Amino acid sequence: MPQNRIEDLHVQFGPFRASAYRVLRFLVLVVGLAAMTAMTVSVVRVEFQSWLTSVLWVCLGVFAGELVLKCWPGSTSKGEPNYLFTTAGAIDMLSVLPIPIALLVGVSADNAWLLASLWLLKLTSLVPGFALLGRVITLEARPLASVLVIVLLLAATALYILERGGQPERFGSLPLSLWWAVTTLTTTGYGDSVPQTFLGRLIAGMVMICGLGVFGMWTGILANGFAAEHRRRDFLRNWDLVTRVPFLRNLDPPAIIALTRMLRPVDLAPRTIVVRRGRPGDCMYFIAAGEVEVRVEPQPIRLGPGSFFGEIALLKDSMRTATVITTAPSTLLLLEVADFRDFMAHHPDLARAIEKEAARRASINTGGAPEERQATAHLVDTLGYDGE
Amino acid sequence: MPQNRIEDLHVQFGPFRASAYRVLRFLVLVVGLAAMTAMTVSVVRVEFQSWLTSVLWVCLGVFAGELVLKCWPGSTSKGEPNYLFTTAGAIDMLSVLPIPIALLVGVSADNAWLLASLWLLKLTSLVPGFALLGRVITLEARPLASVLVIVLLLAATALYILERGGQPERFGSLPLSLWWAVTTLTTTGYGDSVPQTFLGRLIAGMVMICGLGVFGMWTGILANGFAAEHRRRDFLRNWDLVTRVPFLRNLDPPAIIALTRMLRPVDLAPRTIVVRRGRPGDCMYFIAAGEVEVRVEPQPIRLGPGSFFGEIALLKDSMRTATVITTAPSTLLLLEVADFRDFMAHHPDLARAIEKEAARRASINTGGAPEERQATAHLVDTLGYDGE
Amino acid sequence: MPQNRIEDLHVQFGPFRASAYRVLRFLVLVVGLAAMTAMTVSVVRVEFQSWLTSVLWVCLGVFAGELVLKCWPGSTSKGEPNYLFTTAGAIDMLSVLPIPIALLVGVSADNAWLLASLWLLKLTSLVPGFALLGRVITLEARPLASVLVIVLLLAATALYILERGGQPERFGSLPLSLWWAVTTLTTTGYGDSVPQTFLGRLIAGMVMICGLGVFGMWTGILANGFAAEHRRRDFLRNWDLVTRVPFLRNLDPPAIIALTRMLRPVDLAPRTIVVRRGRPGDCMYFIAAGEVEVRVEPQPIRLGPGSFFGEIALLKDSMRTATVITTAPSTLLLLEVADFRDFMAHHPDLARAIEKEAARRASINTGGAPEERQATAHLVDTLGYDGE
Amino acid sequence: MPQNRIEDLHVQFGPFRASAYRVLRFLVLVVGLAAMTAMTVSVVRVEFQSWLTSVLWVCLGVFAGELVLKCWPGSTSKGEPNYLFTTAGAIDMLSVLPIPIALLVGVSADNAWLLASLWLLKLTSLVPGFALLGRVITLEARPLASVLVIVLLLAATALYILERGGQPERFGSLPLSLWWAVTTLTTTGYGDSVPQTFLGRLIAGMVMICGLGVFGMWTGILANGFAAEHRRRDFLRNWDLVTRVPFLRNLDPPAIIALTRMLRPVDLAPRTIVVRRGRPGDCMYFIAAGEVEVRVEPQPIRLGPGSFFGEIALLKDSMRTATVITTAPSTLLLLEVADFRDFMAHHPDLARAIEKEAARRASINTGGAPEERQATAHLVDTLGYDGE
């Protein structure tokens, strides 16, 4: 699966180099496709053909280089299949090979470069949703396709019988009539073939209304399928993150499950302001990875993975008491106030633990000798700290 | 955020002056946009140009005045950013500045006033849903956009190859072909460019059916995202209201959470009939703010915030026993009978408390000396009263 | 509310006379509207004018008669508002009065009868869904309308600027441009005005894609709103029915709530076969009203309200052991096997009670003297009987 | 019901012969419909008429043969109604009889063969979704149809009044105006009749926006209905499978219900790789039917119905430790890792049982004499085995 490969990259180069690589690859793709599109406009081609061709060759070169690097012996870990036989590998080969082959066998340059539209398939590897979409459609394709085919062919036959006399050039054969049926059922309605008889229009009206129904059915199925798949995907991602926070790992299992369903991960660049002093608090944060700085006087405190902050504003329904800034690329788990209250209500033990910690912190924040605060900073590094 | 600003107003002027201000602002907006639209119709412009221009200047003046008032030193509370640097401030400046600037640099009046369409952006600040919409779209934009782009460009390339021979003026370049693809995939179907070859029509049919699918996917994602965001927003709003009702505040936390999910707030103007004697009872009410009058003999009883009424009809499955009218602008929390029964079943303690109170009231309603009733009215002011 | 009135009728005349009345009223409506439609076709009018006019007068007479009967002093119970001031009354008056008034003031007959299209409003009283639709739309109308207006007016202004030069007759004023915008945003796409410039088409493409998004948002909101309202309505209806079945009334409250959410009421005419011997059993039934006959040898057994049947096939995963037929108009509560298993798992007490009863019955069905069976028939009349 | 019949076949011939029969029947259908379509294209008919007619006769013969076989005395089990009187039987007769009858009564061959489009109805028997669709639509048809009719007829009347003067050939009668209304409300927008007056366009715009709303309502209702029906259908199917796994059958009832909602059945052909050594584990499997081979050294182990495998990767969050391949047509129940963790958290007893078994297995896998492993293979055949 393509995702695995990108995750490998993530491990090899760190999240930020991987992200830069993804952005670059995406830019090359956009530039290449734009050049291909411009090539087909005759006015533009006449003037800039050599420039556009160079751009296209460069893009092709980049993709070819990427493919070679990924297939290089040693880049695949033992036990995994060769990259060329994965979906991503097949797509990469489809992006690179057809164009030179077409040019070699004598296809004109104009037509050969149209094969650059295959580069679009690379987008599929950037999108996590395609696997979902595929699975949902596979599950439900049979009933949807049947309804479509039945309505289309019955309507086309009826219109063929009714309209072929009056409009032989538009309804004179079943394929022509099917063309009308598909433009009508999907409510596209080009208007190039329109029934003229009373009965034909009656059937056309019913086909259009069926179109609404088919739409509705399709949407209903996709909506439900997507909802289920999303919940599953989010759960897995959150679970991985939750188990990195010691404070949460020690909850009893049903509480972990409930919390996993509630948390929402946020990836933040360094020096991003997470909460701002004086603003209303609408969520609290657990640190899954990275580091944040709590701007308290006289000296800021740094919190690492496993800490939490932001709970005081939720417990007291008050404003944020300190500004918190990331100091490194961080992944935070965000718990909204609605879910926070729900969770606290059903898990009074955790509620008490968080409240006790919050009270301890409040006493430090308001007074306390600097040495003492340093000591606590050490302690909260494993237990969490309120950054307000 | 714009909402905060309007809430400030709410605090400064009270809910009803704030509401009048919103209606006025909305009217100015509508009148201004109508004048701008009328200006573009040559028949109208010839006759009423001076009138329309005056209207537009007045609207612009109102918006300019609003902006100045809001930026006035002292109108922003300490610690908040300057109004001009908030989203609402930027929108207000976009509404006011471009038109005079355009007129100054010599743009003709006709064209300069078209910039009044930027006033529309003010509508975004009146609508709480935009933040939701934005968040939902941001989360899911990548897969949706990718599917769109892939289908569009592949279909356009295929049709460009198939149809450019027969219809060079409609499919003679990829941009032309993309225009066809976008009108077809979205099922708009202008009918200005229609494929004529058999293969072209086959692909067109598939694009239309993909269009249904993309619709469905889009809808599914938006529907699920909206549902989640709505639940979150309603929970927060209801929580604020529930905690103002003493009777509810003392429930155990999971019961408060469950009730918060069930209640639906209703804002009512003074002298609105809430329940009418003799009608079937389908909900009960908690008073979060304001005051109602229960029309019982010999003398009506007034109930303030924290009281409840309407539960007798639900407990006994009977008709309303008294008419209840608001005497001040009020916010009531409505608990539908379906939810009432569900809640009573799962929280027998509350059920008993409400039943006891209802029994006590019934005995007062049917008999009891006036003095005694006065005393109870005092009591029910904190405990709730059945207004039927 | 119109529903109340129809329910009154239900009480006055019994469900079947009320149903006949509804069908008749619906037929008169259909015939009247068909006649009105036919009147506008000149070919038909020339030949059948007098016939059609007579039909229309008859329909008008029927509606007038209905209105008079409903307003008749004494037909309204005390305490209710006069019929004429209810929504249904207003609709009935709108159906009856405008046509004669129009004829009196001298409107030509052709035009006056077009007012018969107001009869359509009567359909609203036959449909329970309108109140739902109204409530859902009211709640969410503001954000939806704002998005529509903003996209429409911004797109129209942009196209007005871009296209007015090339196509003055189609984009020469903002209202013309708005017409294009609305046909495009709703993906109707008549094709009467189509942008020709590159930028115009780019914006048009974005408007179409926005159209998909607006669709999606709209659908998501309506879908969620409808789901919530439906659940509420079904709960209330089922609750009424469940409380008529003694066996269910004695469950503990959370079990009643759970069951109420699961049951699905079915209205059946007399002599309908409910379950057929030898077919696989996929649900059991509780009798809320009416009577059924269990065809067991040597002599059928009759079961009245409060009985249940069909549980043996579910408990043993076997075929139906007897045919059951209604002997009177009946309302049965259907519990599907999926829900049956879920419910039994969470309520072991009820499971045991039903199993004991089923075992007792099985012993009777297989053997047992006729007298004994008669005795049990008496007993099961209150306790339920398995009709398989 | 058609499904029953196909299930009978399943029992008679085994799943794979039944599946081959279904594929064959589907192919005959596709070929027949393609031939019918080709017949209507005059260019094709001139050249290949005799070939196409032969193909059509062969298809008809196949369907006739199928019908005869199914009606053959003895093919129906006692107590069931005759095949000809079931829905599937009626469809089969509609496929076979009308064509020869039409030819006999003298209809031309071209027209008679158009009746082959009735063969499409056979598709309904292959699709389980139609019953669902029907039930959902029946439940909600009344409100949907009413909204459609009201909007259509009111809009048509308004446009008839407004536009009949200017465009008598397009809006000159109510039926013509209705044709416009239906193409507009469904957002089909042929563009053959377009309002020209200002008021007409205003109403048209509102009709289009209503179209979005009707779409949304329709979709919402269908989506909710489908979701409920799907859950019910999946539950029943899974329940049948779960009760075949001894390990699961002994759980307490609420756990069985919860698990039944989570499992997803997968049908696999023989020699399919289920899990691959070294891949990340994202689900575990229970064997409902068939047999799998766990490729462990020194000798693979076979697991039959009632066993489970794949849990070690989930418990340890590790890679698969062995490859598992089916050796016979198998039905596996798949439990995704998200659901696995949820289930383990709420059913600690089962969690302990699975963990103990996993620990025992791990010790065998790493060491242990071959004889001992043979013995365990016997044991795990009833208890389950981890195939990683």
mmCIF file with all atom_site columns, N, CA and C in Angstrom, chain C residues 81-117:
data_model
loop_
_atom_site.group_PDB
_atom_site.id
_atom_site.type_symbol
_atom_site.label_atom_id
_atom_site.label_alt_id
_atom_site.label_comp_id
_atom_site.label_asym_id
_atom_site.label_entity_id
_atom_site.label_seq_id
_atom_site.pdbx_PDB_ins_code
_atom_site.Cartn_x
_atom_site.Cartn_y
_atom_site.Cartn_z
_atom_site.occupancy
_atom_site.B_iso_or_equiv
_atom_site.pdbx_formal_charge
_atom_site.auth_seq_id
_atom_site.auth_comp_id
_atom_site.auth_asym_id
_atom_site.auth_atom_id
_atom_site.pdbx_PDB_model_num
ATOM 1   N N  . PRO C 1 81  ? -60.241 26.280 19.412  1.00 0.00 ? 81  PRO C N  1
ATOM 2   C CA . PRO C 1 81  ? -60.543 27.462 18.598  1.00 0.00 ? 81  PRO C CA 1
ATOM 3   C C  . PRO C 1 81  ? -61.466 27.088 17.446  1.00 0.00 ? 81  PRO C C  1
ATOM 4   N N  . ASN C 1 82  ? -62.163 28.072 16.920  1.00 0.00 ? 82  ASN C N  1
ATOM 5   C CA . ASN C 1 82  ? -63.054 27.844 15.789  1.00 0.00 ? 82  ASN C CA 1
ATOM 6   C C  . ASN C 1 82  ? -62.272 27.292 14.610  1.00 0.00 ? 82  ASN C C  1
ATOM 7   N N  . TYR C 1 83  ? -62.897 26.364 13.882  1.00 0.00 ? 83  TYR C N  1
ATOM 8   C CA . TYR C 1 83  ? -62.209 25.689 12.786  1.00 0.00 ? 83  TYR C CA 1
ATOM 9   C C  . TYR C 1 83  ? -61.646 26.665 11.765  1.00 0.00 ? 83  TYR C C  1
ATOM 10  N N  . LEU C 1 84  ? -62.396 27.752 11.493  1.00 0.00 ? 84  LEU C N  1
ATOM 11  C CA . LEU C 1 84  ? -61.980 28.688 10.443  1.00 0.00 ? 84  LEU C CA 1
ATOM 12  C C  . LEU C 1 84  ? -60.640 29.352 10.760  1.00 0.00 ? 84  LEU C C  1
ATOM 13  N N  . PHE C 1 85  ? -60.268 29.361 12.058  1.00 0.00 ? 85  PHE C N  1
ATOM 14  C CA . PHE C 1 85  ? -59.027 30.043 12.416  1.00 0.00 ? 85  PHE C CA 1
ATOM 15  C C  . PHE C 1 85  ? -57.852 29.087 12.578  1.00 0.00 ? 85  PHE C C  1
ATOM 16  N N  . THR C 1 86  ? -58.057 27.813 12.236  1.00 0.00 ? 86  THR C N  1
ATOM 17  C CA . THR C 1 86  ? -56.939 26.879 12.235  1.00 0.00 ? 86  THR C CA 1
ATOM 18  C C  . THR C 1 86  ? -56.301 26.902 10.853  1.00 0.00 ? 86  THR C C  1
ATOM 19  N N  . THR C 1 87  ? -55.124 26.321 10.732  1.00 0.00 ? 87  THR C N  1
ATOM 20  C CA . THR C 1 87  ? -54.451 26.251 9.436   1.00 0.00 ? 87  THR C CA 1
ATOM 21  C C  . THR C 1 87  ? -55.325 25.513 8.425   1.00 0.00 ? 87  THR C C  1
ATOM 22  N N  . ALA C 1 88  ? -55.890 24.371 8.852   1.00 0.00 ? 88  ALA C N  1
ATOM 23  C CA . ALA C 1 88  ? -56.703 23.583 7.938   1.00 0.00 ? 88  ALA C CA 1
ATOM 24  C C  . ALA C 1 88  ? -57.909 24.388 7.463   1.00 0.00 ? 88  ALA C C  1
ATOM 25  N N  . GLY C 1 89  ? -58.509 25.153 8.394   1.00 0.00 ? 89  GLY C N  1
ATOM 26  C CA . GLY C 1 89  ? -59.662 25.960 8.026   1.00 0.00 ? 89  GLY C CA 1
ATOM 27  C C  . GLY C 1 89  ? -59.293 27.028 7.011   1.00 0.00 ? 89  GLY C C  1
ATOM 28  N N  . ALA C 1 90  ? -58.176 27.672 7.223   1.00 0.00 ? 90  ALA C N  1
ATOM 29  C CA . ALA C 1 90  ? -57.718 28.703 6.286   1.00 0.00 ? 90  ALA C CA 1
ATOM 30  C C  . ALA C 1 90  ? -57.506 28.097 4.903   1.00 0.00 ? 90  ALA C C  1
ATOM 31  N N  . ILE C 1 91  ? -56.904 26.904 4.873   1.00 0.00 ? 91  ILE C N  1
ATOM 32  C CA . ILE C 1 91  ? -56.680 26.244 3.588   1.00 0.00 ? 91  ILE C CA 1
ATOM 33  C C  . ILE C 1 91  ? -58.000 25.908 2.925   1.00 0.00 ? 91  ILE C C  1
ATOM 34  N N  . ASP C 1 92  ? -58.964 25.404 3.721   1.00 0.00 ? 92  ASP C N  1
ATOM 35  C CA . ASP C 1 92  ? -60.267 25.064 3.152   1.00 0.00 ? 92  ASP C CA 1
ATOM 36  C C  . ASP C 1 92  ? -60.940 26.311 2.573   1.00 0.00 ? 92  ASP C C  1
ATOM 37  N N  . MET C 1 93  ? -60.835 27.439 3.268   1.00 0.00 ? 93  MET C N  1
ATOM 38  C CA . MET C 1 93  ? -61.435 28.672 2.743   1.00 0.00 ? 93  MET C CA 1
ATOM 39  C C  . MET C 1 93  ? -60.727 29.125 1.483   1.00 0.00 ? 93  MET C C  1
ATOM 40  N N  . LEU C 1 94  ? -59.398 28.991 1.456   1.00 0.00 ? 94  LEU C N  1
ATOM 41  C CA . LEU C 1 94  ? -58.651 29.352 0.254   1.00 0.00 ? 94  LEU C CA 1
ATOM 42  C C  . LEU C 1 94  ? -59.040 28.474 -0.927  1.00 0.00 ? 94  LEU C C  1
ATOM 43  N N  . SER C 1 95  ? -59.504 27.271 -0.662  1.00 0.00 ? 95  SER C N  1
ATOM 44  C CA . SER C 1 95  ? -59.911 26.381 -1.744  1.00 0.00 ? 95  SER C CA 1
ATOM 45  C C  . SER C 1 95  ? -61.267 26.763 -2.295  1.00 0.00 ? 95  SER C C  1
ATOM 46  N N  . VAL C 1 96  ? -62.123 27.292 -1.428  1.00 0.00 ? 96  VAL C N  1
ATOM 47  C CA . VAL C 1 96  ? -63.528 27.477 -1.810  1.00 0.00 ? 96  VAL C CA 1
ATOM 48  C C  . VAL C 1 96  ? -63.816 28.896 -2.292  1.00 0.00 ? 96  VAL C C  1
ATOM 49  N N  . LEU C 1 97  ? -63.360 29.901 -1.534  1.00 0.00 ? 97  LEU C N  1
ATOM 50  C CA . LEU C 1 97  ? -63.834 31.255 -1.802  1.00 0.00 ? 97  LEU C CA 1
ATOM 51  C C  . LEU C 1 97  ? -63.246 31.931 -3.038  1.00 0.00 ? 97  LEU C C  1
ATOM 52  N N  . PRO C 1 98  ? -61.930 31.868 -3.306  1.00 0.00 ? 98  PRO C N  1
ATOM 53  C CA . PRO C 1 98  ? -61.376 32.726 -4.371  1.00 0.00 ? 98  PRO C CA 1
ATOM 54  C C  . PRO C 1 98  ? -62.035 32.531 -5.736  1.00 0.00 ? 98  PRO C C  1
ATOM 55  N N  . ILE C 1 99  ? -62.434 31.296 -6.098  1.00 0.00 ? 99  ILE C N  1
ATOM 56  C CA . ILE C 1 99  ? -62.948 31.073 -7.448  1.00 0.00 ? 99  ILE C CA 1
ATOM 57  C C  . ILE C 1 99  ? -64.263 31.823 -7.685  1.00 0.00 ? 99  ILE C C  1
ATOM 58  N N  . PRO C 1 100 ? -65.314 31.625 -6.831  1.00 0.00 ? 100 PRO C N  1
ATOM 59  C CA . PRO C 1 100 ? -66.542 32.407 -7.064  1.00 0.00 ? 100 PRO C CA 1
ATOM 60  C C  . PRO C 1 100 ? -66.298 33.912 -6.986  1.00 0.00 ? 100 PRO C C  1
ATOM 61  N N  . ILE C 1 101 ? -65.443 34.349 -6.079  1.00 0.00 ? 101 ILE C N  1
ATOM 62  C CA . ILE C 1 101 ? -65.162 35.781 -5.983  1.00 0.00 ? 101 ILE C CA 1
ATOM 63  C C  . ILE C 1 101 ? -64.572 36.287 -7.294  1.00 0.00 ? 101 ILE C C  1
ATOM 64  N N  . ALA C 1 102 ? -63.606 35.532 -7.836  1.00 0.00 ? 102 ALA C N  1
ATOM 65  C CA . ALA C 1 102 ? -62.985 35.944 -9.100  1.00 0.00 ? 102 ALA C CA 1
ATOM 66  C C  . ALA C 1 102 ? -64.023 36.013 -10.213 1.00 0.00 ? 102 ALA C C  1
ATOM 67  N N  . LEU C 1 103 ? -64.913 35.008 -10.255 1.00 0.00 ? 103 LEU C N  1
ATOM 68  C CA . LEU C 1 103 ? -65.948 35.006 -11.301 1.00 0.00 ? 103 LEU C CA 1
ATOM 69  C C  . LEU C 1 103 ? -66.880 36.208 -11.127 1.00 0.00 ? 103 LEU C C  1
ATOM 70  N N  . LEU C 1 104 ? -67.210 36.511 -9.864  1.00 0.00 ? 104 LEU C N  1
ATOM 71  C CA . LEU C 1 104 ? -68.113 37.631 -9.592  1.00 0.00 ? 104 LEU C CA 1
ATOM 72  C C  . LEU C 1 104 ? -67.518 38.962 -10.025 1.00 0.00 ? 104 LEU C C  1
ATOM 73  N N  . VAL C 1 105 ? -66.209 39.150 -9.748  1.00 0.00 ? 105 VAL C N  1
ATOM 74  C CA . VAL C 1 105 ? -65.609 40.439 -10.096 1.00 0.00 ? 105 VAL C CA 1
ATOM 75  C C  . VAL C 1 105 ? -65.263 40.515 -11.581 1.00 0.00 ? 105 VAL C C  1
ATOM 76  N N  . GLY C 1 106 ? -65.627 39.466 -12.335 1.00 0.00 ? 106 GLY C N  1
ATOM 77  C CA . GLY C 1 106 ? -65.510 39.589 -13.779 1.00 0.00 ? 106 GLY C CA 1
ATOM 78  C C  . GLY C 1 106 ? -64.274 38.980 -14.408 1.00 0.00 ? 106 GLY C C  1
ATOM 79  N N  . VAL C 1 107 ? -63.485 38.216 -13.629 1.00 0.00 ? 107 VAL C N  1
ATOM 80  C CA . VAL C 1 107 ? -62.348 37.495 -14.230 1.00 0.00 ? 107 VAL C CA 1
ATOM 81  C C  . VAL C 1 107 ? -62.915 36.448 -15.181 1.00 0.00 ? 107 VAL C C  1
ATOM 82  N N  . SER C 1 108 ? -62.248 36.228 -16.315 1.00 0.00 ? 108 SER C N  1
ATOM 83  C CA . SER C 1 108 ? -62.748 35.244 -17.273 1.00 0.00 ? 108 SER C CA 1
ATOM 84  C C  . SER C 1 108 ? -62.693 33.859 -16.646 1.00 0.00 ? 108 SER C C  1
ATOM 85  N N  . ALA C 1 109 ? -63.592 32.976 -17.067 1.00 0.00 ? 109 ALA C N  1
ATOM 86  C CA . ALA C 1 109 ? -63.693 31.643 -16.479 1.00 0.00 ? 109 ALA C CA 1
ATOM 87  C C  . ALA C 1 109 ? -62.360 30.908 -16.568 1.00 0.00 ? 109 ALA C C  1
ATOM 88  N N  . ASP C 1 110 ? -61.692 31.008 -17.705 1.00 0.00 ? 110 ASP C N  1
ATOM 89  C CA . ASP C 1 110 ? -60.411 30.309 -17.884 1.00 0.00 ? 110 ASP C CA 1
ATOM 90  C C  . ASP C 1 110 ? -59.428 30.657 -16.774 1.00 0.00 ? 110 ASP C C  1
ATOM 91  N N  . ASN C 1 111 ? -59.330 31.944 -16.502 1.00 0.00 ? 111 ASN C N  1
ATOM 92  C CA . ASN C 1 111 ? -58.370 32.371 -15.488 1.00 0.00 ? 111 ASN C CA 1
ATOM 93  C C  . ASN C 1 111 ? -58.848 32.064 -14.088 1.00 0.00 ? 111 ASN C C  1
ATOM 94  N N  . ALA C 1 112 ? -60.154 32.237 -13.858 1.00 0.00 ? 112 ALA C N  1
ATOM 95  C CA . ALA C 1 112 ? -60.689 32.015 -12.519 1.00 0.00 ? 112 ALA C CA 1
ATOM 96  C C  . ALA C 1 112 ? -60.444 30.580 -12.083 1.00 0.00 ? 112 ALA C C  1
ATOM 97  N N  . TRP C 1 113 ? -60.648 29.630 -12.989 1.00 0.00 ? 113 TRP C N  1
ATOM 98  C CA . TRP C 1 113 ? -60.481 28.223 -12.603 1.00 0.00 ? 113 TRP C CA 1
ATOM 99  C C  . TRP C 1 113 ? -59.043 27.848 -12.322 1.00 0.00 ? 113 TRP C C  1
ATOM 100 N N  . LEU C 1 114 ? -58.094 28.674 -12.803 1.00 0.00 ? 114 LEU C N  1
ATOM 101 C CA . LEU C 1 114 ? -56.698 28.401 -12.461 1.00 0.00 ? 114 LEU C CA 1
ATOM 102 C C  . LEU C 1 114 ? -56.475 28.465 -10.956 1.00 0.00 ? 114 LEU C C  1
ATOM 103 N N  . LEU C 1 115 ? -57.363 29.229 -10.274 1.00 0.00 ? 115 LEU C N  1
ATOM 104 C CA . LEU C 1 115 ? -57.263 29.313 -8.815  1.00 0.00 ? 115 LEU C CA 1
ATOM 105 C C  . LEU C 1 115 ? -57.505 27.960 -8.152  1.00 0.00 ? 115 LEU C C  1
ATOM 106 N N  . ALA C 1 116 ? -58.038 27.004 -8.945  1.00 0.00 ? 116 ALA C N  1
ATOM 107 C CA . ALA C 1 116 ? -58.232 25.661 -8.396  1.00 0.00 ? 116 ALA C CA 1
ATOM 108 C C  . ALA C 1 116 ? -56.906 25.028 -7.999  1.00 0.00 ? 116 ALA C C  1
ATOM 109 N N  . SER C 1 117 ? -55.804 25.592 -8.494  1.00 0.00 ? 117 SER C N  1
ATOM 110 C CA . SER C 1 117 ? -54.513 25.028 -8.073  1.00 0.00 ? 117 SER C CA 1
ATOM 111 C C  . SER C 1 117 ? -54.280 25.244 -6.585  1.00 0.00 ? 117 SER C C  1
#
